[in-house]
Structures are given as C-alpha cells and as structure tokens.
Coordinates of C-alpha atoms in Angstrom, one line a residue:
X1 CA 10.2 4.5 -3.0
X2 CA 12.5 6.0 -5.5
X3 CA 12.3 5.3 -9.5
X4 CA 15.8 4.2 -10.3
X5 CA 16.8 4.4 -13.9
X6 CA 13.2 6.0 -15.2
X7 CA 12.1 8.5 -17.2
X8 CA 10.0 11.6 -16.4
X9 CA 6.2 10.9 -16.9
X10 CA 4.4 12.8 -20.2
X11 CA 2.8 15.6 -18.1
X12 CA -0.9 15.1 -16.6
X13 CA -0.4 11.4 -18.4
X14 CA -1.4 9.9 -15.1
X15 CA -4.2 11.5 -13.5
X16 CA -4.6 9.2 -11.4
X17 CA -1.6 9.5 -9.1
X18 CA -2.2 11.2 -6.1
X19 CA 0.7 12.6 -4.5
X20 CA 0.9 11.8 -0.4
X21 CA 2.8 14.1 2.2
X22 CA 3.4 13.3 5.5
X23 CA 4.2 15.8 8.3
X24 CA 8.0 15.2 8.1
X25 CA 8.4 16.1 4.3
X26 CA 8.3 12.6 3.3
X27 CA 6.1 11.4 0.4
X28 CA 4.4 8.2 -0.8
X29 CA 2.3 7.3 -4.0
X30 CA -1.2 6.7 -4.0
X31 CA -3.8 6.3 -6.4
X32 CA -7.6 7.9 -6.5
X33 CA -10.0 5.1 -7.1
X34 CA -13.0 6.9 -6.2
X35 CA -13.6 11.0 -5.9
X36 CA -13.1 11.0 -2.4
X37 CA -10.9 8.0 -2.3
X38 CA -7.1 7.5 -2.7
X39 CA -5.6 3.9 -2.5
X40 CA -2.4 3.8 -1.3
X41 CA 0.2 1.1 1.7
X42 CA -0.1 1.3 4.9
X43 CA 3.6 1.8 5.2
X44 CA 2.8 5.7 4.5
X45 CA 0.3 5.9 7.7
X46 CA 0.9 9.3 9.5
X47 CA -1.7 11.3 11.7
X48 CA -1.2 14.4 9.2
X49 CA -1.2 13.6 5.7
X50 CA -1.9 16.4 3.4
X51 CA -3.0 14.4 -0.6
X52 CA -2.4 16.5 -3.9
X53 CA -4.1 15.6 -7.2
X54 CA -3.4 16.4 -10.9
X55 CA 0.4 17.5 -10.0
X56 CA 3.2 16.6 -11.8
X57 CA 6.0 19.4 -10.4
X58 CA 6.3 19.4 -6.6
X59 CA 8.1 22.9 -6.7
X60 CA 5.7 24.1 -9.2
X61 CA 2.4 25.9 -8.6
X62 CA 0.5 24.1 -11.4
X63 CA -3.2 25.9 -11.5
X64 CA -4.7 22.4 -12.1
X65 CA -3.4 20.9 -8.3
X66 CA -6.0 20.0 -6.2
X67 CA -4.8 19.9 -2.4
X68 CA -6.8 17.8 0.4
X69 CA -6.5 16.8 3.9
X70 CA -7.4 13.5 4.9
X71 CA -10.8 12.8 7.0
X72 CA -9.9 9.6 7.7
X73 CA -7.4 7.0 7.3
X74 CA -8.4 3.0 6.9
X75 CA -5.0 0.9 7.0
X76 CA -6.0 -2.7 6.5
X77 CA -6.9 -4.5 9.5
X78 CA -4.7 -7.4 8.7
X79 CA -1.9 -5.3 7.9
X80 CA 1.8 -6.8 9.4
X81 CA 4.2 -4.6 9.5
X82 CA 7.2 -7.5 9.8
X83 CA 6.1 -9.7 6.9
X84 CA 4.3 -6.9 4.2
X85 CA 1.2 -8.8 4.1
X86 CA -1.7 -6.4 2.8
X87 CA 0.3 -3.7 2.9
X88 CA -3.2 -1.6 1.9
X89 CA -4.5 1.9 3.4
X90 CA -7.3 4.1 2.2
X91 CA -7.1 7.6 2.9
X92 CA -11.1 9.3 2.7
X93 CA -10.3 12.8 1.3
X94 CA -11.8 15.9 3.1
X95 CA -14.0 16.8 0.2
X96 CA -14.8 15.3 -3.2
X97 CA -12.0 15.6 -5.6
X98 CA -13.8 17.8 -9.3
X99 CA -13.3 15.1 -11.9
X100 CA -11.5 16.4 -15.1
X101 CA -8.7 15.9 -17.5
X102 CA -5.8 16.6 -14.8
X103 CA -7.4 14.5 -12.2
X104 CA -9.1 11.4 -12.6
X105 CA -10.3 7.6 -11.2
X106 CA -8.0 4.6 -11.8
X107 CA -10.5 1.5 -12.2
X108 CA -9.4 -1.6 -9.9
X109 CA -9.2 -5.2 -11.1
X110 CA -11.7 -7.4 -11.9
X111 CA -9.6 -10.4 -13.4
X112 CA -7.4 -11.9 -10.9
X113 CA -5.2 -14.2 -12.7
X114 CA -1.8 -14.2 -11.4
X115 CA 1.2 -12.0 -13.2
X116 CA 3.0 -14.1 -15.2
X117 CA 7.2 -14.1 -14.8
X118 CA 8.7 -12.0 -17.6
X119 CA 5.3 -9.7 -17.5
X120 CA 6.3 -5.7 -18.3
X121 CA 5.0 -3.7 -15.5
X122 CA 5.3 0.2 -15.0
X123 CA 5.2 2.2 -12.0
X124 CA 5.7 5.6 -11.0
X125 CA 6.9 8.0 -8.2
X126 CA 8.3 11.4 -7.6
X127 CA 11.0 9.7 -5.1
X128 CA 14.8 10.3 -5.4
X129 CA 15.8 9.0 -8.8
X130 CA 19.4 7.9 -7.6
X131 CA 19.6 5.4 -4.9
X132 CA 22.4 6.7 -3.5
X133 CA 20.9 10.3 -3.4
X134 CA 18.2 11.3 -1.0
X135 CA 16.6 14.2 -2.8
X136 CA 13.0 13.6 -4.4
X137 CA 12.4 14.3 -8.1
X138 CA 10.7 17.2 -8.4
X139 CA 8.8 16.0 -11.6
X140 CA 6.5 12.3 -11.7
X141 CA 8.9 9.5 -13.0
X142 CA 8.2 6.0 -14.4
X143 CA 10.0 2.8 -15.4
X144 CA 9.4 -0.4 -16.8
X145 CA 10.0 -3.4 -14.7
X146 CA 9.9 -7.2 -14.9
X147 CA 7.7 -9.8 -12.7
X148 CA 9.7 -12.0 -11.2
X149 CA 9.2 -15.7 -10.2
X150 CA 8.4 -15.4 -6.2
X151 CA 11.1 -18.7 -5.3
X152 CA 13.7 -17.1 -7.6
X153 CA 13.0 -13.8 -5.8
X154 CA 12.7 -15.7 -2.2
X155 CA 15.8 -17.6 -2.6
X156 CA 17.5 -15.2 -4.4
X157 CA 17.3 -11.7 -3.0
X158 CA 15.0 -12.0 0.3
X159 CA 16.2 -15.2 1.6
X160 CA 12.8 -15.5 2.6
X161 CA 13.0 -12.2 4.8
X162 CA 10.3 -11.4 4.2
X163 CA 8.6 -14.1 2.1
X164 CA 7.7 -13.0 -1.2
X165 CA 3.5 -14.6 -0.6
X166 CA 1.1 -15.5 -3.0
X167 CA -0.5 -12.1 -2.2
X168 CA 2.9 -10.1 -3.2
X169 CA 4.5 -9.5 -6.2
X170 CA 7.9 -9.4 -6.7
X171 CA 9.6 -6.7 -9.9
X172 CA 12.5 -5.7 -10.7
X173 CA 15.6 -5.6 -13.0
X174 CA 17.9 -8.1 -13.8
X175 CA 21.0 -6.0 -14.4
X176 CA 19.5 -3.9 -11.4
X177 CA 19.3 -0.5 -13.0
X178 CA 15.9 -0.1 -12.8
X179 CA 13.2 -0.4 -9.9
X180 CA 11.1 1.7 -7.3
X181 CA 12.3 2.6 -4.1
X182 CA 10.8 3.9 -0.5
X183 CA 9.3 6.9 -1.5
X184 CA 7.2 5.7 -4.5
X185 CA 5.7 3.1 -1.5
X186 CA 1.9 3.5 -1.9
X187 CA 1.6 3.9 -5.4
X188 CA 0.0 1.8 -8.7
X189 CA 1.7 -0.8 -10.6
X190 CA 0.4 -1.0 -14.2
X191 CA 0.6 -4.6 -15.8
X192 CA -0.9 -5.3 -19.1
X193 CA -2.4 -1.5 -19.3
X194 CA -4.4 -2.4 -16.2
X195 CA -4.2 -1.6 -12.3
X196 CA -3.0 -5.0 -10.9
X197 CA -0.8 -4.2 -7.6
X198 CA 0.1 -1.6 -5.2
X199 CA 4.2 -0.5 -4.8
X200 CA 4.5 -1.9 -1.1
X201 CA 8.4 -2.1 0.4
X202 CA 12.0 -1.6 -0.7
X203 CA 14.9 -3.8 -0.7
X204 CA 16.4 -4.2 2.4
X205 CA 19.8 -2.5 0.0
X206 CA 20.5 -1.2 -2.3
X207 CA 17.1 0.4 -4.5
X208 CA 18.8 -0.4 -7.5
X209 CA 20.3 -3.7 -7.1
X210 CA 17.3 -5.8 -5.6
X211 CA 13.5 -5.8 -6.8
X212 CA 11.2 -4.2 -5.1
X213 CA 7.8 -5.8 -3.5
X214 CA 4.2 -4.9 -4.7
X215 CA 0.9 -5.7 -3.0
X216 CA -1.5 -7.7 -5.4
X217 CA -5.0 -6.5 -5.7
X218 CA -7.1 -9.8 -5.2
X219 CA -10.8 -10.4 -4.5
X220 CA -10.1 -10.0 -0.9
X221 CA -8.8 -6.8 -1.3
X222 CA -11.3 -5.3 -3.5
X223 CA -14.0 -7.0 -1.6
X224 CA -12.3 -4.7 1.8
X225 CA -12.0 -1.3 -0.5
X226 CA -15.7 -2.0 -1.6
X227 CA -17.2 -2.1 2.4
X228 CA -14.9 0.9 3.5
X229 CA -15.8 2.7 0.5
X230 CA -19.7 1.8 0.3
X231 CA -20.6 -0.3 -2.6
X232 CA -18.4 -1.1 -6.0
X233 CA -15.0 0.2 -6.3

C-alpha cells in the first residue's frame, strides 16, 4: 500500500517497522513483535522474502540496517483471500534481531474494545506516495487517518465487496487525500498511541479516493500469534 498525502516519518521514530521484500522488487510493511518475529498480512506471502529492520532510506546504506531471511513463513490458516478475513502472516526471522534504539518490539493489544468512528489512526509505509505514480518512497512515510463506521463504508465505498466484518476496520479520508495503499499492506496501524490493527487491502480504485481496510488484532488473533510464537506475545 502506498501513503497518499503523508509526511516522511522523524528518522528511526518507528523502530518497529520492518521493511518486507519479495523476490519481484515489491514491498509490504510488517511489524517486529518479538526478536525473531515480524507481524505482517498474508497478502505479502512469497517463497523468498528478504526482512530489513531499523531502516528508514531504501537507497541508503544506513549502518544501523539489520537484513534477514525468513525461516519460515505462518500465514493464518483461516486466511481468505476473496473476502480479507484474517488477513495475518508471521514471518520467523533467520536469526534473532539485536534489540537497540534503531530496532525494536512493538507490544500487541491487550484491550479489545472496538475503534470508535471519528478515532485518529496513523499508519506508515515506504509505498509510492502518489496514487497515480508507481515508484516507492525511498524514505518511511506516515498519515493520519479516520475510522470509519463499517455500514457507511459497506454501503458506501465497497458495496459490500468485500464486506467490511466485525474483524476489519475500515480508515480513510473524507475529502480522499489521505490513505494507505498496496504496498504499505502488512504494516501497523496505531490508534490511541497503541498497536490496534494491521494495514490489510487497498481500494479496489483509486488509493486516494476510497479508505483502505485494516485487519483488527482481537483475542483470536493474539491467542494464534501466542501458539506459533511459543508463549505471550
């Protein structure tokens, strides 16, 4: 997913984000949420994934990148492609990721009340910052977007395909300048200063005129993370 009318992250302000790159120069988002573990959608599954931490330039060196293959890769089980539904992967990295300043765990939930409407989320993503421009952002971007109600977005801009579920959320715009796009897929969205969902699929148009769906972290979820991982996450 792209970020559509962002603004370029305060550098190493994320530590978090993992950067994903598949075999075809594509990218996704992810999220480490253990040392050995990145979060990310199952949408960005590919046999050769190569995971970068701490980096905030693609073109750059950057002495604090850590690069990793992936060991394994755990797309949820109940993942459908069609409708979106736990659109959830876990990618096991090759070797512990060193813990410092640059690069660093993103706790998961452990309230579950559902986003309000009208609640401020951020994400972020190094995809193309122009929806009608295919070339990613070489630096991290982030923007502020707005929960929206799941009928209004149903009715409004899915037409219920797919359906925006009680296990999706649905953010956006309203004057459609600002959103996340397909290569920003896999990464976190921040609500209330706390990890809540992960950036799932794009509009089915235009990137900046329609919101884009997130996959909600919910008991379930954590509960899956927790036995593929071993014990809490």
């Amino acid at each position: 997913m792209e970020i559509i009318g962002g603004k370029e992250v305060a550098m190493h302000s994320r530590p978090y984000m993992a950067l994903i790159q598949k075999k075809d120069g594509l990218l996704c988002g992810g999220t480490l949420i253990k040392a050995k573990w990145v979060l990310t959608s199952a949408r960005c599954y590919d046999k050769k994934l190569t995971v970068v931490l701490g980096a905030h330039s693609l073109s750059k060196p950057e002495k604090v990148k850590q690069t990793f293959t992936v060991k394994q890769l755990f797309p949820h089980s109940c993942f459908d492609n069609e409708t979106g539904v736990n659109d959830l992967m876990l990618l096991e990295l090759n070797i512990t990721a060193q813990v410092n300043k640059f690069v660093s765990m993103l706790k998961l939930p452990k309230q579950f009340k559902d986003i309000e409407t009208k609640t401020q989320c951020t994400v972020a993503g190094w995809g193309t910052t122009n929806a009608k421009n295919k070339v990613a952002s070489d630096v991290l971007m982030e923007v502020n977007i707005t929960v929206i109600d799941r009928r209004t977005c149903n009715e409004k801009y899915y037409h219920l395909n797919p359906v925006i579920t009680d296990g999706m959320l649905c953010a956006g715009d309203k004057r459609g300048k600002k959103n996340s796009c397909k290569e920003d897929a896999g990464g976190p969205l921040i609500c209330n200063n706390e990890f809540k969902a992960v950036t799932s699929f794009p509009p089915k148009s235009d990137c900046g005129k329609n919101p884009g769906i997130y996959t909600l972290l919910t008991p379930k979820h954590i509960q899956w993370i927790q036995e593929i991982t071993g014990g809490d996450a």
